Amino acid sequence: MRHTIGYSHTERFWLAALGVFGFFAVNGAFAYGLLFQPDALMAAWTNPLAAAFMVEAMVLVGVFAYLFERWRVSRLGWRWFVFLSLLGSMAFAIPVVLLFPKRDGNEPQSS
């Protein structure tokens, strides 16, 4: 028996708010640094501690992509999750993916 995940209006609001925050705040900070402090990005690439966090983030993107696909949490596939993570951040991608839950097989799908 397969259970579908349903979110209350409050939960959907907070998922959407987290997605907006992840896209604008996290990406905004990255874009600001990229445009106005490009040498800081090069310093981050050569810093072993920062590199460890970047590698960890990439590993977690792969792990979450696998788990979301395996658990069938969303209508969006694992490729969408990876794309959204690279486009924004995981603080953006996770809420977006969760806001598109799998449809129950009994529901009619809109064309």
A tleap script that builds the chain and sets N, CA, C and O, in Angstrom:
source leaprc.protein.ff14SB
mol = sequence {
  NMET ARG HIE THR ILE GLY TYR SER HIE THR
  GLU ARG PHE TRP LEU ALA ALA LEU GLY VAL
  PHE GLY PHE PHE ALA VAL ASN GLY ALA PHE
  ALA TYR GLY LEU LEU PHE GLN PRO ASP ALA
  LEU MET ALA ALA TRP THR ASN PRO LEU ALA
  ALA ALA PHE MET VAL GLU ALA MET VAL LEU
  VAL GLY VAL PHE ALA TYR LEU PHE GLU ARG
  TRP ARG VAL SER ARG LEU GLY TRP ARG TRP
  PHE VAL PHE LEU SER LEU LEU GLY SER MET
  ALA PHE ALA ILE PRO VAL VAL LEU LEU PHE
  PRO LYS ARG ASP GLY ASN GLU PRO GLN SER
  CSER
}
set mol.1.N position { 0.847 -1.180 0.000 }
set mol.1.CA position { 0.000 0.000 0.000 }
set mol.1.C position { 0.890 1.240 0.000 }
set mol.1.O position { 1.816 1.357 0.802 }
set mol.2.N position { 0.592 2.159 -0.912 }
set mol.2.CA position { 1.392 3.362 -1.045 }
set mol.2.C position { 0.639 4.535 -0.444 }
set mol.2.O position { -0.547 4.727 -0.713 }
set mol.3.N position { 1.329 5.316 0.366 }
set mol.3.CA position { 0.725 6.488 0.993 }
set mol.3.C position { 1.216 7.735 0.271 }
set mol.3.O position { 2.402 7.865 -0.034 }
set mol.4.N position { 0.289 8.647 0.004 }
set mol.4.CA position { 0.699 9.923 -0.570 }
set mol.4.C position { 0.945 10.905 0.563 }
set mol.4.O position { 0.360 10.798 1.640 }
set mol.5.N position { 1.805 11.845 0.301 }
set mol.5.CA position { 2.148 12.846 1.303 }
set mol.5.C position { 1.290 14.076 1.051 }
set mol.5.O position { 1.244 14.595 -0.064 }
set mol.6.N position { 0.622 14.529 2.078 }
set mol.6.CA position { -0.160 15.743 1.981 }
set mol.6.C position { 0.370 16.774 2.966 }
set mol.6.O position { 0.767 16.436 4.081 }
set mol.7.N position { 0.372 18.013 2.551 }
set mol.7.CA position { 0.856 19.092 3.409 }
set mol.7.C position { -0.290 20.044 3.704 }
set mol.7.O position { -1.132 20.306 2.845 }
set mol.8.N position { -0.313 20.555 4.922 }
set mol.8.CA position { -1.312 21.561 5.286 }
set mol.8.C position { -0.946 22.878 4.604 }
set mol.8.O position { 0.142 23.027 4.048 }
set mol.9.N position { -1.874 23.823 4.661 }
set mol.9.CA position { -1.600 25.142 4.076 }
set mol.9.C position { -0.403 25.798 4.760 }
set mol.9.O position { 0.413 26.448 4.107 }
set mol.10.N position { -0.303 25.628 6.068 }
set mol.10.CA position { 0.822 26.205 6.812 }
set mol.10.C position { 2.137 25.574 6.387 }
set mol.10.O position { 3.131 26.272 6.189 }
set mol.11.N position { 2.145 24.251 6.249 }
set mol.11.CA position { 3.373 23.571 5.818 }
set mol.11.C position { 3.767 23.985 4.405 }
set mol.11.O position { 4.944 24.199 4.116 }
set mol.12.N position { 2.763 24.096 3.522 }
set mol.12.CA position { 3.057 24.529 2.145 }
set mol.12.C position { 3.610 25.957 2.135 }
set mol.12.O position { 4.525 26.268 1.373 }
set mol.13.N position { 3.047 26.824 2.989 }
set mol.13.CA position { 3.545 28.195 3.074 }
set mol.13.C position { 5.011 28.206 3.485 }
set mol.13.O position { 5.826 28.890 2.864 }
set mol.14.N position { 5.356 27.445 4.536 }
set mol.14.CA position { 6.731 27.461 5.026 }
set mol.14.C position { 7.695 26.786 4.058 }
set mol.14.O position { 8.851 27.198 3.960 }
set mol.15.N position { 7.250 25.769 3.349 }
set mol.15.CA position { 8.098 25.180 2.310 }
set mol.15.C position { 8.368 26.200 1.208 }
set mol.15.O position { 9.498 26.340 0.740 }
set mol.16.N position { 7.308 26.917 0.796 }
set mol.16.CA position { 7.482 27.944 -0.230 }
set mol.16.C position { 8.383 29.070 0.277 }
set mol.16.O position { 9.238 29.559 -0.460 }
set mol.17.N position { 8.195 29.482 1.528 }
set mol.17.CA position { 9.038 30.543 2.095 }
set mol.17.C position { 10.500 30.110 2.144 }
set mol.17.O position { 11.391 30.900 1.833 }
set mol.18.N position { 10.751 28.862 2.530 }
set mol.18.CA position { 12.122 28.355 2.548 }
set mol.18.C position { 12.705 28.312 1.143 }
set mol.18.O position { 13.879 28.627 0.950 }
set mol.19.N position { 11.898 27.927 0.165 }
set mol.19.CA position { 12.363 27.919 -1.217 }
set mol.19.C position { 12.731 29.313 -1.708 }
set mol.19.O position { 13.762 29.498 -2.354 }
set mol.20.N position { 11.889 30.289 -1.401 }
set mol.20.CA position { 12.179 31.677 -1.794 }
set mol.20.C position { 13.441 32.167 -1.095 }
set mol.20.O position { 14.299 32.792 -1.719 }
set mol.21.N position { 13.553 31.884 0.199 }
set mol.21.CA position { 14.758 32.265 0.937 }
set mol.21.C position { 15.991 31.601 0.334 }
set mol.21.O position { 17.011 32.257 0.122 }
set mol.22.N position { 15.899 30.318 0.062 }
set mol.22.CA position { 17.037 29.598 -0.509 }
set mol.22.C position { 17.451 30.150 -1.852 }
set mol.22.O position { 18.641 30.236 -2.155 }
set mol.23.N position { 16.468 30.527 -2.666 }
set mol.23.CA position { 16.807 31.047 -3.989 }
set mol.23.C position { 17.380 32.451 -3.914 }
set mol.23.O position { 18.432 32.724 -4.490 }
set mol.24.N position { 16.692 33.349 -3.203 }
set mol.24.CA position { 17.125 34.742 -3.216 }
set mol.24.C position { 18.248 35.042 -2.226 }
set mol.24.O position { 19.212 35.717 -2.588 }
set mol.25.N position { 18.151 34.565 -1.003 }
set mol.25.CA position { 19.176 34.897 -0.003 }
set mol.25.C position { 20.480 34.156 -0.278 }
set mol.25.O position { 21.543 34.771 -0.350 }
set mol.26.N position { 20.399 32.841 -0.432 }
set mol.26.CA position { 21.619 32.065 -0.660 }
set mol.26.C position { 22.215 32.403 -2.020 }
set mol.26.O position { 23.416 32.649 -2.129 }
set mol.27.N position { 21.384 32.415 -3.057 }
set mol.27.CA position { 21.902 32.768 -4.386 }
set mol.27.C position { 22.330 34.222 -4.455 }
set mol.27.O position { 23.294 34.560 -5.141 }
set mol.28.N position { 21.614 35.083 -3.744 }
set mol.28.CA position { 21.994 36.493 -3.735 }
set mol.28.C position { 23.372 36.700 -3.144 }
set mol.28.O position { 24.173 37.474 -3.668 }
set mol.29.N position { 23.648 36.008 -2.052 }
set mol.29.CA position { 24.978 36.108 -1.437 }
set mol.29.C position { 26.047 35.567 -2.377 }
set mol.29.O position { 27.126 36.149 -2.497 }
set mol.30.N position { 25.751 34.460 -3.041 }
set mol.30.CA position { 26.718 33.886 -3.982 }
set mol.30.C position { 26.931 34.816 -5.176 }
set mol.30.O position { 28.067 35.053 -5.584 }
set mol.31.N position { 25.839 35.342 -5.736 }
set mol.31.CA position { 25.955 36.247 -6.887 }
set mol.31.C position { 26.707 37.521 -6.508 }
set mol.31.O position { 27.530 38.009 -7.281 }
set mol.32.N position { 26.428 38.058 -5.324 }
set mol.32.CA position { 27.146 39.244 -4.866 }
set mol.32.C position { 28.643 38.959 -4.789 }
set mol.32.O position { 29.457 39.734 -5.291 }
set mol.33.N position { 28.994 37.859 -4.166 }
set mol.33.CA position { 30.407 37.503 -4.057 }
set mol.33.C position { 31.044 37.270 -5.408 }
set mol.33.O position { 32.189 37.660 -5.635 }
set mol.34.N position { 30.308 36.636 -6.311 }
set mol.34.CA position { 30.832 36.360 -7.647 }
set mol.34.C position { 31.078 37.646 -8.427 }
set mol.34.O position { 32.079 37.769 -9.133 }
set mol.35.N position { 30.160 38.604 -8.298 }
set mol.35.CA position { 30.273 39.850 -9.058 }
set mol.35.C position { 31.225 40.861 -8.429 }
set mol.35.O position { 31.995 41.512 -9.135 }
set mol.36.N position { 31.177 40.992 -7.111 }
set mol.36.CA position { 31.918 42.065 -6.460 }
set mol.36.C position { 33.171 41.617 -5.723 }
set mol.36.O position { 34.001 42.449 -5.356 }
set mol.37.N position { 33.319 40.326 -5.505 }
set mol.37.CA position { 34.522 39.806 -4.849 }
set mol.37.C position { 34.955 38.496 -5.515 }
set mol.37.O position { 34.990 37.452 -4.864 }
set mol.38.N position { 35.282 38.547 -6.804 }
set mol.38.CA position { 35.623 37.305 -7.510 }
set mol.38.C position { 36.863 36.614 -6.944 }
set mol.38.O position { 36.998 35.396 -7.058 }
set mol.39.N position { 37.761 37.375 -6.342 }
set mol.39.CA position { 38.949 36.749 -5.748 }
set mol.39.C position { 38.588 35.886 -4.531 }
set mol.39.O position { 39.318 34.951 -4.200 }
set mol.40.N position { 37.473 36.193 -3.869 }
set mol.40.CA position { 37.034 35.377 -2.730 }
set mol.40.C position { 36.621 33.982 -3.198 }
set mol.40.O position { 36.826 33.003 -2.481 }
set mol.41.N position { 36.042 33.889 -4.392 }
set mol.41.CA position { 35.670 32.583 -4.925 }
set mol.41.C position { 36.906 31.742 -5.206 }
set mol.41.O position { 36.930 30.547 -4.911 }
set mol.42.N position { 37.922 32.358 -5.769 }
set mol.42.CA position { 39.170 31.627 -6.027 }
set mol.42.C position { 39.824 31.202 -4.713 }
set mol.42.O position { 40.392 30.114 -4.619 }
set mol.43.N position { 39.741 32.055 -3.712 }
set mol.43.CA position { 40.295 31.698 -2.402 }
set mol.43.C position { 39.530 30.521 -1.799 }
set mol.43.O position { 40.122 29.660 -1.149 }
set mol.44.N position { 38.213 30.484 -2.016 }
set mol.44.CA position { 37.413 29.373 -1.493 }
set mol.44.C position { 37.784 28.061 -2.172 }
set mol.44.O position { 37.824 27.016 -1.524 }
set mol.45.N position { 38.056 28.111 -3.473 }
set mol.45.CA position { 38.429 26.886 -4.196 }
set mol.45.C position { 39.759 26.324 -3.709 }
set mol.45.O position { 39.974 25.112 -3.750 }
set mol.46.N position { 40.642 27.189 -3.252 }
set mol.46.CA position { 41.958 26.723 -2.808 }
set mol.46.C position { 42.017 26.440 -1.308 }
set mol.46.O position { 43.023 25.932 -0.814 }
set mol.47.N position { 40.956 26.763 -0.586 }
set mol.47.CA position { 40.899 26.526 0.856 }
set mol.47.C position { 40.412 25.094 1.102 }
set mol.47.O position { 39.313 24.746 0.670 }
set mol.48.N position { 41.196 24.260 1.778 }
set mol.48.CA position { 40.782 22.867 1.993 }
set mol.48.C position { 39.483 22.726 2.792 }
set mol.48.O position { 38.691 21.822 2.528 }
set mol.49.N position { 39.266 23.596 3.749 }
set mol.49.CA position { 38.041 23.521 4.542 }
set mol.49.C position { 36.824 23.843 3.676 }
set mol.49.O position { 35.818 23.135 3.726 }
set mol.50.N position { 36.917 24.904 2.887 }
set mol.50.CA position { 35.817 25.262 1.990 }
set mol.50.C position { 35.600 24.172 0.946 }
set mol.50.O position { 34.460 23.853 0.609 }
set mol.51.N position { 36.682 23.602 0.436 }
set mol.51.CA position { 36.568 22.520 -0.549 }
set mol.51.C position { 35.856 21.315 0.052 }
set mol.51.O position { 35.069 20.657 -0.630 }
set mol.52.N position { 36.121 21.021 1.314 }
set mol.52.CA position { 35.446 19.899 1.976 }
set mol.52.C position { 33.938 20.138 2.045 }
set mol.52.O position { 33.155 19.216 1.818 }
set mol.53.N position { 33.530 21.364 2.355 }
set mol.53.CA position { 32.105 21.677 2.391 }
set mol.53.C position { 31.481 21.589 1.000 }
set mol.53.O position { 30.351 21.122 0.861 }
set mol.54.N position { 32.200 22.029 -0.022 }
set mol.54.CA position { 31.674 21.948 -1.387 }
set mol.54.C position { 31.515 20.499 -1.831 }
set mol.54.O position { 30.511 20.143 -2.448 }
set mol.55.N position { 32.499 19.669 -1.522 }
set mol.55.CA position { 32.408 18.249 -1.872 }
set mol.55.C position { 31.249 17.605 -1.111 }
set mol.55.O position { 30.487 16.822 -1.679 }
set mol.56.N position { 31.120 17.933 0.160 }
set mol.56.CA position { 30.013 17.389 0.946 }
set mol.56.C position { 28.668 17.791 0.347 }
set mol.56.O position { 27.755 16.968 0.270 }
set mol.57.N position { 28.538 19.042 -0.076 }
set mol.57.CA position { 27.286 19.503 -0.678 }
set mol.57.C position { 26.969 18.716 -1.943 }
set mol.57.O position { 25.817 18.341 -2.159 }
set mol.58.N position { 27.964 18.460 -2.779 }
set mol.58.CA position { 27.738 17.693 -4.007 }
set mol.58.C position { 27.351 16.245 -3.694 }
set mol.58.O position { 26.485 15.674 -4.357 }
set mol.59.N position { 27.988 15.659 -2.694 }
set mol.59.CA position { 27.638 14.290 -2.291 }
set mol.59.C position { 26.196 14.252 -1.785 }
set mol.59.O position { 25.441 13.341 -2.126 }
set mol.60.N position { 25.813 15.241 -0.972 }
set mol.60.CA position { 24.450 15.275 -0.440 }
set mol.60.C position { 23.413 15.505 -1.529 }
set mol.60.O position { 22.305 14.977 -1.438 }
set mol.61.N position { 23.744 16.275 -2.553 }
set mol.61.CA position { 22.826 16.429 -3.684 }
set mol.61.C position { 22.560 15.063 -4.305 }
set mol.61.O position { 21.413 14.721 -4.594 }
set mol.62.N position { 23.613 14.289 -4.510 }
set mol.62.CA position { 23.440 12.946 -5.062 }
set mol.62.C position { 22.639 12.030 -4.155 }
set mol.62.O position { 21.776 11.287 -4.621 }
set mol.63.N position { 22.923 12.082 -2.861 }
set mol.63.CA position { 22.199 11.235 -1.900 }
set mol.63.C position { 20.719 11.608 -1.864 }
set mol.63.O position { 19.859 10.730 -1.927 }
set mol.64.N position { 20.416 12.901 -1.764 }
set mol.64.CA position { 19.018 13.322 -1.741 }
set mol.64.C position { 18.317 13.000 -3.052 }
set mol.64.O position { 17.154 12.595 -3.039 }
set mol.65.N position { 18.988 13.168 -4.174 }
set mol.65.CA position { 18.382 12.826 -5.465 }
set mol.65.C position { 17.996 11.352 -5.490 }
set mol.65.O position { 16.900 10.999 -5.926 }
set mol.66.N position { 18.889 10.502 -5.026 }
set mol.66.CA position { 18.600 9.065 -4.972 }
set mol.66.C position { 17.432 8.774 -4.029 }
set mol.66.O position { 16.509 8.043 -4.386 }
set mol.67.N position { 17.475 9.350 -2.823 }
set mol.67.CA position { 16.433 9.064 -1.835 }
set mol.67.C position { 15.064 9.581 -2.272 }
set mol.67.O position { 14.062 8.886 -2.103 }
set mol.68.N position { 15.009 10.783 -2.828 }
set mol.68.CA position { 13.723 11.312 -3.281 }
set mol.68.C position { 13.141 10.438 -4.383 }
set mol.68.O position { 11.932 10.210 -4.422 }
set mol.69.N position { 13.990 9.949 -5.278 }
set mol.69.CA position { 13.523 9.057 -6.338 }
set mol.69.C position { 13.094 7.711 -5.749 }
set mol.69.O position { 12.059 7.166 -6.133 }
set mol.70.N position { 13.873 7.187 -4.838 }
set mol.70.CA position { 13.590 5.876 -4.231 }
set mol.70.C position { 12.311 5.913 -3.411 }
set mol.70.O position { 11.513 4.977 -3.460 }
set mol.71.N position { 12.113 6.982 -2.660 }
set mol.71.CA position { 10.929 7.114 -1.817 }
set mol.71.C position { 9.708 7.598 -2.593 }
set mol.71.O position { 8.597 7.607 -2.064 }
set mol.72.N position { 9.911 7.996 -3.838 }
set mol.72.CA position { 8.821 8.517 -4.690 }
set mol.72.C position { 8.069 9.646 -3.979 }
set mol.72.O position { 6.844 9.638 -3.866 }
set mol.73.N position { 8.837 10.590 -3.519 }
set mol.73.CA position { 8.300 11.709 -2.752 }
set mol.73.C position { 7.646 12.748 -3.655 }
set mol.73.O position { 6.716 13.434 -3.232 }
set mol.74.N position { 8.113 12.872 -4.877 }
set mol.74.CA position { 7.709 13.982 -5.722 }
set mol.74.C position { 7.396 13.520 -7.136 }
set mol.74.O position { 7.862 12.474 -7.588 }
set mol.75.N position { 6.585 14.338 -7.829 }
set mol.75.CA position { 6.363 14.116 -9.262 }
set mol.75.C position { 7.615 14.461 -10.042 }
set mol.75.O position { 7.843 13.933 -11.131 }
set mol.76.N position { 8.425 15.347 -9.487 }
set mol.76.CA position { 9.658 15.738 -10.155 }
set mol.76.C position { 10.690 14.639 -9.956 }
set mol.76.O position { 10.851 14.134 -8.845 }
set mol.77.N position { 11.373 14.272 -10.997 }
set mol.77.CA position { 12.363 13.211 -10.911 }
set mol.77.C position { 13.672 13.692 -10.306 }
set mol.77.O position { 13.830 14.865 -9.966 }
set mol.78.N position { 14.596 12.763 -10.182 }
set mol.78.CA position { 15.886 13.078 -9.568 }
set mol.78.C position { 16.656 14.101 -10.393 }
set mol.78.O position { 17.407 14.901 -9.835 }
set mol.79.N position { 16.482 14.087 -11.709 }
set mol.79.CA position { 17.183 15.060 -12.560 }
set mol.79.C position { 16.744 16.487 -12.242 }
set mol.79.O position { 17.555 17.413 -12.235 }
set mol.80.N position { 15.439 16.648 -11.978 }
set mol.80.CA position { 14.940 17.966 -11.603 }
set mol.80.C position { 15.567 18.434 -10.296 }
set mol.80.O position { 15.938 19.599 -10.159 }
set mol.81.N position { 15.681 17.528 -9.345 }
set mol.81.CA position { 16.279 17.905 -8.067 }
set mol.81.C position { 17.720 18.358 -8.254 }
set mol.81.O position { 18.127 19.378 -7.698 }
set mol.82.N position { 18.489 17.612 -9.029 }
set mol.82.CA position { 19.889 17.992 -9.275 }
set mol.82.C position { 19.941 19.335 -9.989 }
set mol.82.O position { 20.736 20.199 -9.620 }
set mol.83.N position { 19.099 19.523 -11.010 }
set mol.83.CA position { 19.068 20.794 -11.745 }
set mol.83.C position { 18.719 21.959 -10.819 }
set mol.83.O position { 19.385 22.994 -10.848 }
set mol.84.N position { 17.683 21.796 -10.003 }
set mol.84.CA position { 17.278 22.870 -9.085 }
set mol.84.C position { 18.341 23.147 -8.031 }
set mol.84.O position { 18.521 24.292 -7.619 }
set mol.85.N position { 19.044 22.110 -7.595 }
set mol.85.CA position { 20.125 22.303 -6.620 }
set mol.85.C position { 21.264 23.105 -7.222 }
set mol.85.O position { 21.845 23.963 -6.557 }
set mol.86.N position { 21.583 22.828 -8.477 }
set mol.86.CA position { 22.659 23.573 -9.139 }
set mol.86.C position { 22.212 24.976 -9.517 }
set mol.86.O position { 23.007 25.915 -9.477 }
set mol.87.N position { 20.938 25.124 -9.885 }
set mol.87.CA position { 20.399 26.439 -10.226 }
set mol.87.C position { 20.321 27.329 -8.996 }
set mol.87.O position { 20.657 28.512 -9.056 }
set mol.88.N position { 19.882 26.766 -7.897 }
set mol.88.CA position { 19.715 27.537 -6.668 }
set mol.88.C position { 20.612 26.998 -5.590 }
set mol.88.O position { 21.831 27.171 -5.623 }
set mol.89.N position { 20.006 26.355 -4.648 }
set mol.89.CA position { 20.730 25.723 -3.548 }
set mol.89.C position { 19.852 24.586 -3.059 }
set mol.89.O position { 18.723 24.431 -3.524 }
set mol.90.N position { 20.350 23.801 -2.139 }
set mol.90.CA position { 19.498 22.744 -1.592 }
set mol.90.C position { 18.382 23.344 -0.749 }
set mol.90.O position { 17.315 22.745 -0.620 }
set mol.91.N position { 18.616 24.517 -0.175 }
set mol.91.CA position { 17.560 25.212 0.565 }
set mol.91.C position { 16.449 25.665 -0.378 }
set mol.91.O position { 15.340 25.953 0.074 }
set mol.92.N position { 16.723 25.733 -1.665 }
set mol.92.CA position { 15.727 26.032 -2.687 }
set mol.92.C position { 15.141 24.741 -3.252 }
set mol.92.O position { 13.922 24.618 -3.375 }
set mol.93.N position { 15.990 23.783 -3.595 }
set mol.93.CA position { 15.555 22.587 -4.315 }
set mol.93.C position { 14.694 21.655 -3.466 }
set mol.93.O position { 13.693 21.131 -3.955 }
set mol.94.N position { 15.063 21.440 -2.214 }
set mol.94.CA position { 14.303 20.497 -1.383 }
set mol.94.C position { 12.851 20.951 -1.205 }
set mol.94.O position { 11.946 20.144 -1.420 }
set mol.95.N position { 12.587 22.207 -0.822 }
set mol.95.CA position { 11.182 22.614 -0.695 }
set mol.95.C position { 10.424 22.559 -2.019 }
set mol.95.O position { 9.254 22.177 -2.043 }
set mol.96.N position { 11.076 22.935 -3.118 }
set mol.96.CA position { 10.389 22.904 -4.412 }
set mol.96.C position { 9.991 21.479 -4.761 }
set mol.96.O position { 8.861 21.234 -5.183 }
set mol.97.N position { 10.907 20.543 -4.588 }
set mol.97.CA position { 10.602 19.143 -4.888 }
set mol.97.C position { 9.484 18.635 -3.981 }
set mol.97.O position { 8.598 17.914 -4.441 }
set mol.98.N position { 9.512 18.995 -2.715 }
set mol.98.CA position { 8.478 18.533 -1.788 }
set mol.98.C position { 7.118 19.166 -2.058 }
set mol.98.O position { 6.090 18.594 -1.697 }
set mol.99.N position { 7.098 20.340 -2.688 }
set mol.99.CA position { 5.828 20.992 -3.009 }
set mol.99.C position { 5.122 20.352 -4.200 }
set mol.99.O position { 3.981 20.705 -4.497 }
set mol.100.N position { 5.775 19.423 -4.882 }
set mol.100.CA position { 5.166 18.703 -5.996 }
set mol.100.C position { 5.073 17.219 -5.648 }
set mol.100.O position { 5.790 16.403 -6.227 }
set mol.101.N position { 4.181 16.857 -4.692 }
set mol.101.CA position { 4.121 15.455 -4.261 }
set mol.101.C position { 3.590 14.550 -5.365 }
set mol.101.O position { 2.919 14.996 -6.296 }
set mol.102.N position { 3.911 13.271 -5.232 }
set mol.102.CA position { 3.385 12.270 -6.161 }
set mol.102.C position { 1.878 12.287 -6.077 }
set mol.102.O position { 1.304 12.441 -4.998 }
set mol.103.N position { 1.240 12.129 -7.222 }
set mol.103.CA position { -0.215 12.018 -7.234 }
set mol.103.C position { -0.610 10.588 -6.921 }
set mol.103.O position { 0.088 9.636 -7.270 }
set mol.104.N position { -1.744 10.464 -6.256 }
set mol.104.CA position { -2.284 9.136 -6.001 }
set mol.104.C position { -2.725 8.552 -7.337 }
set mol.104.O position { -3.215 9.283 -8.198 }
set mol.105.N position { -2.564 7.279 -7.517 }
set mol.105.CA position { -2.922 6.631 -8.778 }
set mol.105.C position { -4.395 6.728 -9.107 }
set mol.105.O position { -4.766 6.562 -10.269 }
set mol.106.N position { -5.261 6.993 -8.121 }
set mol.106.CA position { -6.702 7.064 -8.349 }
set mol.106.C position { -7.162 8.431 -8.817 }
set mol.106.O position { -8.274 8.568 -9.327 }
set mol.107.N position { -6.318 9.452 -8.650 }
set mol.107.CA position { -6.702 10.806 -9.035 }
set mol.107.C position { -6.568 10.982 -10.536 }
set mol.107.O position { -5.607 10.489 -11.128 }
set mol.108.N position { -7.516 11.678 -11.172 }
set mol.108.CA position { -7.339 11.978 -12.592 }
set mol.108.C position { -6.253 13.029 -12.760 }
set mol.108.O position { -6.202 14.002 -12.008 }
set mol.109.N position { -5.392 12.835 -13.740 }
set mol.109.CA position { -4.319 13.795 -13.987 }
set mol.109.C position { -4.780 14.789 -15.030 }
set mol.109.O position { -5.403 14.418 -16.024 }
set mol.110.N position { -4.470 16.062 -14.799 }
set mol.110.CA position { -4.840 17.090 -15.765 }
set mol.110.C position { -3.848 17.078 -16.909 }
set mol.110.O position { -2.656 16.843 -16.708 }
set mol.111.N position { -4.339 17.330 -18.098 }
set mol.111.CA position { -3.469 17.314 -19.283 }
set mol.111.C position { -2.880 18.647 -19.562 }
set mol.111.O position { -2.127 18.800 -20.524 }
savepdb mol mol.pdb
quit
